[in-house]
Coordinates of C-alpha atoms in Angstrom, one line a residue:
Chain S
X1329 CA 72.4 127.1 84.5
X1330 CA 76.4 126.5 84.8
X1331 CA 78.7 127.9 82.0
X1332 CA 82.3 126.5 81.2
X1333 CA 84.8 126.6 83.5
X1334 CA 87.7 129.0 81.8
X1335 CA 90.8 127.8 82.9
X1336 CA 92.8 131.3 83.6
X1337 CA 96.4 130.6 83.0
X1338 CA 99.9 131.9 83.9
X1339 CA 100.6 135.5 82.2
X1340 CA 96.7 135.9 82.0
X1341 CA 95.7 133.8 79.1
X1342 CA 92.2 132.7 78.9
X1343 CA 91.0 136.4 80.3
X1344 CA 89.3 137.2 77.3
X1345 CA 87.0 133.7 77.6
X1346 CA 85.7 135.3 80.9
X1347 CA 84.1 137.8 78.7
X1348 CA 82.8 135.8 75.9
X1349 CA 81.3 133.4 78.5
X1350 CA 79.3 136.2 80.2
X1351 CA 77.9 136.9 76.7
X1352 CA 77.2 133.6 76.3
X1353 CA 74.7 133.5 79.3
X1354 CA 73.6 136.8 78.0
X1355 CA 72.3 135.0 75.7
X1356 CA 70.9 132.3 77.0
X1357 CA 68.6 133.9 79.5
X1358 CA 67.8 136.7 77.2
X1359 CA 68.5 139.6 79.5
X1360 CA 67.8 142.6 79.0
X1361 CA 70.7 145.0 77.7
X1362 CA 70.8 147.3 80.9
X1363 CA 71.0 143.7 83.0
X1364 CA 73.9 142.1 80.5
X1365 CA 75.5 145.9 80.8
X1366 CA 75.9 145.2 84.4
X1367 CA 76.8 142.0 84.8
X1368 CA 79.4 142.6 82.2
X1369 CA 80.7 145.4 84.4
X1370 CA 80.8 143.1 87.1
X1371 CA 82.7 140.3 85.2
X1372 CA 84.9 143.1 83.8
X1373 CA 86.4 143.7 87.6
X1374 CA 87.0 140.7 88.4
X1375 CA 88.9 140.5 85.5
X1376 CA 90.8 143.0 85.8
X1377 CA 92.2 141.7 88.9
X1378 CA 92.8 138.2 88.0
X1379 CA 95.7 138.3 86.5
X1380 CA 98.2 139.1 89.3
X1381 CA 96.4 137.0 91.4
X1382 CA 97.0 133.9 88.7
X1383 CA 100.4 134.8 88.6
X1384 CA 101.2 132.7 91.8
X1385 CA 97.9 130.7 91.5
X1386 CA 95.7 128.6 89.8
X1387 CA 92.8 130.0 88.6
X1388 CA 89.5 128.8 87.0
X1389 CA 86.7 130.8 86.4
X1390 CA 82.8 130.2 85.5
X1391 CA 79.1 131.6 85.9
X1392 CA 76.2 130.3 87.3
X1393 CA 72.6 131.3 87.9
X1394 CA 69.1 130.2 89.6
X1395 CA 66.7 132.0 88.0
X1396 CA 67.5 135.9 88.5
X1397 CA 70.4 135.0 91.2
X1398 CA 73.7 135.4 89.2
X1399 CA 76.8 134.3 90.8
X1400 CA 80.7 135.1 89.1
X1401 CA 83.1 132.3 90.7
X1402 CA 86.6 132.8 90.6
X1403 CA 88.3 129.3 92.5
X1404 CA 92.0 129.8 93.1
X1405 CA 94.3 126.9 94.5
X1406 CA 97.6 126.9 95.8
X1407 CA 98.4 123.4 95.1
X1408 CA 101.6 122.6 93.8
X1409 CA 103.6 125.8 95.0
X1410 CA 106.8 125.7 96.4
X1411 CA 107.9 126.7 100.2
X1412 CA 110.2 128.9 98.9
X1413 CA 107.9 130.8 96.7
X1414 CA 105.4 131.1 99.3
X1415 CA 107.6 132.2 102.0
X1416 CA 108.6 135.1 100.0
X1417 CA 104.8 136.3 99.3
X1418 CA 104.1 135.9 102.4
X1419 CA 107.4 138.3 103.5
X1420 CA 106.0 140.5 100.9
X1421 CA 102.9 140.6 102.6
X1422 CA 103.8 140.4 105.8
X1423 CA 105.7 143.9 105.0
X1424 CA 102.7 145.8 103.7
X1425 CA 104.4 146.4 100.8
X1426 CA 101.7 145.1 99.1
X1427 CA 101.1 148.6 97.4
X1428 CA 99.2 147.2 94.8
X1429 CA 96.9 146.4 97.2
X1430 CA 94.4 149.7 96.9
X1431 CA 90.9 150.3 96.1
X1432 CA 88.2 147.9 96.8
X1433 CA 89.1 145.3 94.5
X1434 CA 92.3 145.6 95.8
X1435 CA 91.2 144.7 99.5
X1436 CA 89.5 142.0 97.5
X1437 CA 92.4 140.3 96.3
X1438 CA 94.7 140.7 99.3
X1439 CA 92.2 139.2 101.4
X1440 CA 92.1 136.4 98.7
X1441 CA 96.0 136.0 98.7
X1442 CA 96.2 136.1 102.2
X1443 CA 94.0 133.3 102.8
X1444 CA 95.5 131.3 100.2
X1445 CA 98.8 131.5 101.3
X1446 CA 98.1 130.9 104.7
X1447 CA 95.5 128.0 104.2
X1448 CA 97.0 124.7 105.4
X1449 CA 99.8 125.6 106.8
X1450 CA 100.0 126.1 110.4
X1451 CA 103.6 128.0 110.6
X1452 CA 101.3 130.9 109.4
X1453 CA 98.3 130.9 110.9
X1454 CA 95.7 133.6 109.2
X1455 CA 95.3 136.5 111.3
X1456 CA 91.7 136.7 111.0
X1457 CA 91.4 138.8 114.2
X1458 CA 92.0 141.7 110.8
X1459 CA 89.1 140.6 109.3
X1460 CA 87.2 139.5 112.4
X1461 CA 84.1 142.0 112.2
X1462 CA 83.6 140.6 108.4
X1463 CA 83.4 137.1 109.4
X1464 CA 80.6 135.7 107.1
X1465 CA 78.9 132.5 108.8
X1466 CA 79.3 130.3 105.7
X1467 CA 79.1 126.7 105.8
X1468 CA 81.2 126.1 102.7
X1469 CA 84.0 127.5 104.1
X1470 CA 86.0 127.0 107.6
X1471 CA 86.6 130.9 107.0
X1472 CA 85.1 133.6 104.8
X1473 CA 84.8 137.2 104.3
X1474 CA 81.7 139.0 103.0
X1475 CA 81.5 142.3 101.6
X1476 CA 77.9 142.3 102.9
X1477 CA 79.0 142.2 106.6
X1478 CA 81.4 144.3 105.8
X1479 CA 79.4 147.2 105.1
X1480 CA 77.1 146.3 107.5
X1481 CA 79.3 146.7 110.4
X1482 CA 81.2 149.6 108.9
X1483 CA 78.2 151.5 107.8
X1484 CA 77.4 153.4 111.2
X1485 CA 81.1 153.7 112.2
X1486 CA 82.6 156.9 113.0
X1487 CA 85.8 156.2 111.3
X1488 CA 85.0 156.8 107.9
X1489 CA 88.4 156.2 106.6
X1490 CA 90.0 156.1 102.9
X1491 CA 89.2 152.6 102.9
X1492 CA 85.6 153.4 103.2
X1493 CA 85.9 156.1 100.7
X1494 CA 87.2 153.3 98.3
X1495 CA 84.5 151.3 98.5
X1496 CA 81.8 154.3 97.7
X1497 CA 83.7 154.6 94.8
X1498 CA 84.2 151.0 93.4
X1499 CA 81.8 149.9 91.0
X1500 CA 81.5 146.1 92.5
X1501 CA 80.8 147.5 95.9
X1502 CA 77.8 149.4 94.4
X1503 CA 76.8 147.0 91.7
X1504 CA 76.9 143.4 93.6
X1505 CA 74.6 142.4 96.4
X1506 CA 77.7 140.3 97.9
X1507 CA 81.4 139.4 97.5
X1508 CA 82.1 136.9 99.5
X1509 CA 86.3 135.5 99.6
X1510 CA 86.1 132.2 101.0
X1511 CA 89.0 129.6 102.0
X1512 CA 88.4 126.0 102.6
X1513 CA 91.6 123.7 102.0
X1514 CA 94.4 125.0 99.7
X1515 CA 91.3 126.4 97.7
X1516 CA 89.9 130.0 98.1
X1517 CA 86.6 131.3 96.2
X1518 CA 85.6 134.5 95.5
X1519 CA 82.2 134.9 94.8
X1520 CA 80.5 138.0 93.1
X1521 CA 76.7 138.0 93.6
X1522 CA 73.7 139.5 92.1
X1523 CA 70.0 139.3 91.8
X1524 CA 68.4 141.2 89.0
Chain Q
X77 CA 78.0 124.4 80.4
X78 CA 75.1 122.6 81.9
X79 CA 71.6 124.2 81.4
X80 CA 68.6 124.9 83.6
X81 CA 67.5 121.7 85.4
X82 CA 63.8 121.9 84.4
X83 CA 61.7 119.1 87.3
X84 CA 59.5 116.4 85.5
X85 CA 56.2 116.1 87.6
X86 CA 54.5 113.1 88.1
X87 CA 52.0 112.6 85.0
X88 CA 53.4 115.7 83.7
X89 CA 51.8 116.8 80.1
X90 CA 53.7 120.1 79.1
X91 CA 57.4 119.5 78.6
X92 CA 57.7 122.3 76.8
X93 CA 60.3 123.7 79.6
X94 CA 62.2 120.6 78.0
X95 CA 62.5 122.5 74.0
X96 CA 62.6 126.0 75.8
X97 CA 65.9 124.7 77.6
X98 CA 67.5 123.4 74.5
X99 CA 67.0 126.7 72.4
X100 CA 68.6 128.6 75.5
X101 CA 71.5 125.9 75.0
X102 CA 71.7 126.6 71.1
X103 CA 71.9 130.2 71.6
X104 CA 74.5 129.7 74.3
X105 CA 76.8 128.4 71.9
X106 CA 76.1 129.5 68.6
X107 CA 75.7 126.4 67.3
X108 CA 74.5 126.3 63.2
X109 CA 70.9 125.7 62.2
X110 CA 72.1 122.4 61.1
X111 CA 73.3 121.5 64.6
X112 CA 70.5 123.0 66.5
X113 CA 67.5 121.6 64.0
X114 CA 69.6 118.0 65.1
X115 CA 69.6 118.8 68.6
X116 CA 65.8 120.0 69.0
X117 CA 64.7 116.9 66.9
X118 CA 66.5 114.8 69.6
X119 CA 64.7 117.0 72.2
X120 CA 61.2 116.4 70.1
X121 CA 61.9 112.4 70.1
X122 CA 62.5 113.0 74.3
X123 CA 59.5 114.9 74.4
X124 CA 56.8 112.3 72.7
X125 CA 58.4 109.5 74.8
X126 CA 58.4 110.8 78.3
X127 CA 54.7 111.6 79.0
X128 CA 54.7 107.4 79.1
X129 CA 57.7 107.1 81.1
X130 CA 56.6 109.8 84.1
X131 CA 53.3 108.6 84.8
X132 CA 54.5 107.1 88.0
X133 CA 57.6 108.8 88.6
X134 CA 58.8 112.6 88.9
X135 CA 62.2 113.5 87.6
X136 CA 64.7 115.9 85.7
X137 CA 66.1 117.1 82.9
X138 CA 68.8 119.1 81.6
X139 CA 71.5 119.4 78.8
X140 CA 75.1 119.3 79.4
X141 CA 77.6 120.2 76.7
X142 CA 81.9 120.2 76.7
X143 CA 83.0 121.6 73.1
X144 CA 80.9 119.7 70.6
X145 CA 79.7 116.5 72.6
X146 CA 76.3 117.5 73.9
X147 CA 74.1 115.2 76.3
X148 CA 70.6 115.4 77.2
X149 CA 69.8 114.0 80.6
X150 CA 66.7 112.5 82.0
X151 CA 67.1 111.5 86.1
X152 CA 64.0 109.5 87.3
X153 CA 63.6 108.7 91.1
X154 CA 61.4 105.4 91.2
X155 CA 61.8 105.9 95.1
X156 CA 58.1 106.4 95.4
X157 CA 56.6 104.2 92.6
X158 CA 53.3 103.0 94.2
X159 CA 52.0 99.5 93.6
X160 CA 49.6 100.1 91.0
X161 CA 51.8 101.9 88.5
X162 CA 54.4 99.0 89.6
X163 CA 51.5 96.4 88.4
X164 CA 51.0 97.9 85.6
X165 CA 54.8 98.1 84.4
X166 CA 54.5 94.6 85.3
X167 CA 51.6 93.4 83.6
X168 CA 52.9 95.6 80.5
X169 CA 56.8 94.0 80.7
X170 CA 55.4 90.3 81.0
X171 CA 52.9 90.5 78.0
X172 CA 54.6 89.1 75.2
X173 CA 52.6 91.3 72.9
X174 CA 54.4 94.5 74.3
X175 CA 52.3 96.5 71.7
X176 CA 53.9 100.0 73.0
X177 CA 58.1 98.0 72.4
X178 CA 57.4 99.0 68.7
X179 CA 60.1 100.8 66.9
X180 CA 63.3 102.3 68.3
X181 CA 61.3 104.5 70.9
X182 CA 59.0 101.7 71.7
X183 CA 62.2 100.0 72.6
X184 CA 63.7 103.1 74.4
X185 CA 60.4 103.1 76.8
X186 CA 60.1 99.4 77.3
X187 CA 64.0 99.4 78.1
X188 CA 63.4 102.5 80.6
X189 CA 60.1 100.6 82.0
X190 CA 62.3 97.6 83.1
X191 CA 65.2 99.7 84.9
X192 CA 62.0 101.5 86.4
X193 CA 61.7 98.1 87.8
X194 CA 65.1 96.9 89.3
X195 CA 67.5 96.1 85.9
X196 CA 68.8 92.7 86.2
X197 CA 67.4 92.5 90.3
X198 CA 63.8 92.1 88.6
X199 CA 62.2 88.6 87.9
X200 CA 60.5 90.7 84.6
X201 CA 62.6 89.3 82.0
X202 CA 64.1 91.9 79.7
X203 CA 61.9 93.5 77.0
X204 CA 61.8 92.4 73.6
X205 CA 65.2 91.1 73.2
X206 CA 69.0 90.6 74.7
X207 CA 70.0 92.5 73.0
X208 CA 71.9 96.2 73.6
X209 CA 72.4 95.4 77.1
X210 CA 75.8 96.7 78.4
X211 CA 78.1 96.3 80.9
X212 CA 79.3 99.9 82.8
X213 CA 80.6 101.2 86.0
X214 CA 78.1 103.6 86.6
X215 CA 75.3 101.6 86.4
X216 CA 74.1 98.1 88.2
X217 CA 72.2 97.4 84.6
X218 CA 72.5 99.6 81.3
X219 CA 71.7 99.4 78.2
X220 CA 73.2 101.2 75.2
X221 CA 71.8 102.2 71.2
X222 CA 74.9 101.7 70.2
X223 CA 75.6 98.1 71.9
X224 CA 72.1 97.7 70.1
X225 CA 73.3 98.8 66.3
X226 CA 76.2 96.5 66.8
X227 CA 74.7 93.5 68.7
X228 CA 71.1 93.3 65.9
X229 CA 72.3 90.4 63.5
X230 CA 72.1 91.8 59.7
X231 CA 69.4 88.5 59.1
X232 CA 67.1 90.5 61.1
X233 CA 65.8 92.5 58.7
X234 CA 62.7 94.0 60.6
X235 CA 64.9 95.1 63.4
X236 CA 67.4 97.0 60.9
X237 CA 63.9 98.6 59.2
X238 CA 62.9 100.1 62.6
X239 CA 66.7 101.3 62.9
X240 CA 66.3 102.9 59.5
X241 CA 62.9 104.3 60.4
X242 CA 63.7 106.2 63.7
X243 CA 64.6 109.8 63.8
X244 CA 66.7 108.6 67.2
X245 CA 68.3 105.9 66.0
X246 CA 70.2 108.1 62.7
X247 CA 70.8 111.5 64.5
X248 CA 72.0 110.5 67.9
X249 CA 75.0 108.7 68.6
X250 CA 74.2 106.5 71.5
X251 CA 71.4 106.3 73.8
X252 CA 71.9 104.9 76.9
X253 CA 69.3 103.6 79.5
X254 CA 70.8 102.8 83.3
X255 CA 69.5 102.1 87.3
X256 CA 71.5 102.5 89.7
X257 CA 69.6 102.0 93.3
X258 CA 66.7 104.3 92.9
X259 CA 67.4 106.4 89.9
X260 CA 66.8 105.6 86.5
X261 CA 68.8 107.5 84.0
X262 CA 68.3 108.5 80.3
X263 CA 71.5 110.2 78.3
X264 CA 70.9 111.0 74.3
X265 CA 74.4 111.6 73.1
X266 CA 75.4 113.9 70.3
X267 CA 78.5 115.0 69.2
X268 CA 78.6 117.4 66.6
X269 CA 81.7 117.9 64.0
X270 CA 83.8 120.8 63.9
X271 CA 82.5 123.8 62.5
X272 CA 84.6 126.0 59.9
X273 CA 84.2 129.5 60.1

């Protein structure tokens, strides 16, 4: 099944729906509390780092699930924002001031915003040479980043950095099977998945 | 939100999947017992009229719902309708007698039978009557309940009885039957009114 799309707005209005519609597939395919519990947890992440991301976006956000395979869907789109605007998020990023930027969900996000503001336009092509080991074959996307490779090709790695020592400690990294940040136009997914 | 998508086999008998779906779809969105007793009865009527309609074909079904307009859907691929179910739509459409076109859902199936047949492409005239047929985009022939309810001339009085008479006819607001290509489509439409908490 597919729930509503919540449209996420400016200022982080329509954050609360993201919770309501989680219940409401709760409730649909009767899971089991320990099940909801988790997928809440999961939906409650993503959440919490929506709103900076919609600042400068447009977000919408809805569920979907085959059977035990649930899927949380953030699409963001950059449509409709001005050169000047992007150029100065892109400084900002460019600058790795981006101190917001920590913890798992953090890397998350940045990865998000840096495809999205460097989507379509070639005067910034996306360094993806950063992200390279990620790469997640995907044919929805012309690029995309999964936290499944990630761990994979991290896993055996001598360097066990802070950034590694994030992700033990984030609670999507251990709860989801996959998060995968996919670009494809001036539109960028991130997907959370789980199987129960 | 748009439910499950339960498949339709071929000569399917249990469609229970079908009343499963739209309890999942009630408790989705909290709808009153009033609303969901209305949307389960539609469900019901769906249910006794498609064990005729899939004999030859396998399809879908699944409900769809933006705030209070809900839809049930029905997708039938007539791709691979062999001859003798073809023959037999044929032999059933050309009988004047139609003995199964009685009442609303009589109607519903005959109308269904014919766009299982090519629409308007078919040299089957149309069941029963002209009337109810409608003209849409998304369709190469359709036909509509409510075209129906406004198109039925108050004279004829039997035709307004079976309107009175069906539990389809008073609970859903239109009804429409379609082919396009292929694919013959069913949508029961129901739009509920704003509920006061």
């Amino acid at each position: 099944m597919k729930s509503n799309a919540c449209v996420i707005e400016k200022g982080g209005r329509g954050l609360e729906n993201i919770l309501s519609e989680v219940e409401k597939v709760t409730a649909y395919n009767e899971l089991p509390h320990k099940e909801a519990l988790r997928l809440r947890l999961l939906a409650e992440e993503l959440t919490g780092m929506l709103p900076e991301l919609v600042n400068h976006f447009d977000g919408v956000f809805w569920l979907q699930n085959d059977e035990k395979k649930y899927e949380l869907h953030v699409e963001l789109s950059v449509a409709g924002m001005s050169k000047e605007v992007k150029d100065s998020l892109i400084a900002v990023s460019a600058a790795k001031k981006n101190a917001a930027a920590t913890g798992f969900m953090g890397r998350v996000r940045e990865i998000a915003e840096n495809m999205l503001l460097r989507s379509e336009d070639s005067d910034y092509a996306f360094d993806s040479y950063q992200y390279m080991y990620d790469y997640s074959l995907d044919l929805h996307y012309s690029y995309a980043w999964s936290l499944d490779r990630y761990v994979a090709n991290n896993r055996d790695a001598a360097k066990k950095d802070a950034e590694w020592d994030q992700l033990e400690k984030s609670i999507v990294a251990k709860l989801a099977d996959d998060v995968i940040v996919g670009v494809r136009g001036s539109k960028v997914d991130i997907i959370i998945k789980k199987e129960f | 939100m748009k439910s499950n998508v339960c498949n339709i086999q071929k000569g399917a008998l249990d469609l229970g999947g079908i009343l499963t779906e739209t309890e999942k779809v009630t408790r989705y969105n909290g709808l009153t017992k009033k609303q969901s007793l209305s949307l389960r009865l539609l469900a019901e009527e769906l249910v006794s009229m498609l064990p005729s309609m899939v004999r030859g074909f396998s399809g879908a079904f699944w409900i769809e719902n933006e705030g209070n307009d809900y839809e049930l859907h029905v997708k039938m691929s007539v791709e691979d309708m062999d001859i003798l179910t073809r023959d037999s739509l044929i032999k059933i459409a050309t009988n004047q007698k139609n003995a199964s076109a009685v009442g609303i859902t009589g109607k519903i199936r005959a109308v269904f039978d014919y766009m299982a047949l090519g629409g308007e492409d078919t040299a089957v005239m149309p069941p029963v009557d002209r009337y109810g047929f409608a003209w849409s985009m998304d369709y190469s022939c359709a036909w509509s309940l409510r075209e129906y309810k406004s198109a039925v001339p108050t004279g004829e009085k039997e035709k307004w009885d079976e309107l009175e008479k069906s539990i389809i006819a008073r609970i859903a607001d239109d009804v429409i039957v379609g082919v396009k290509g292929k694919t013959v489509r069913m949508i029961i439409k129901k739009s509920f009114e704003e509920t006061k908490e």
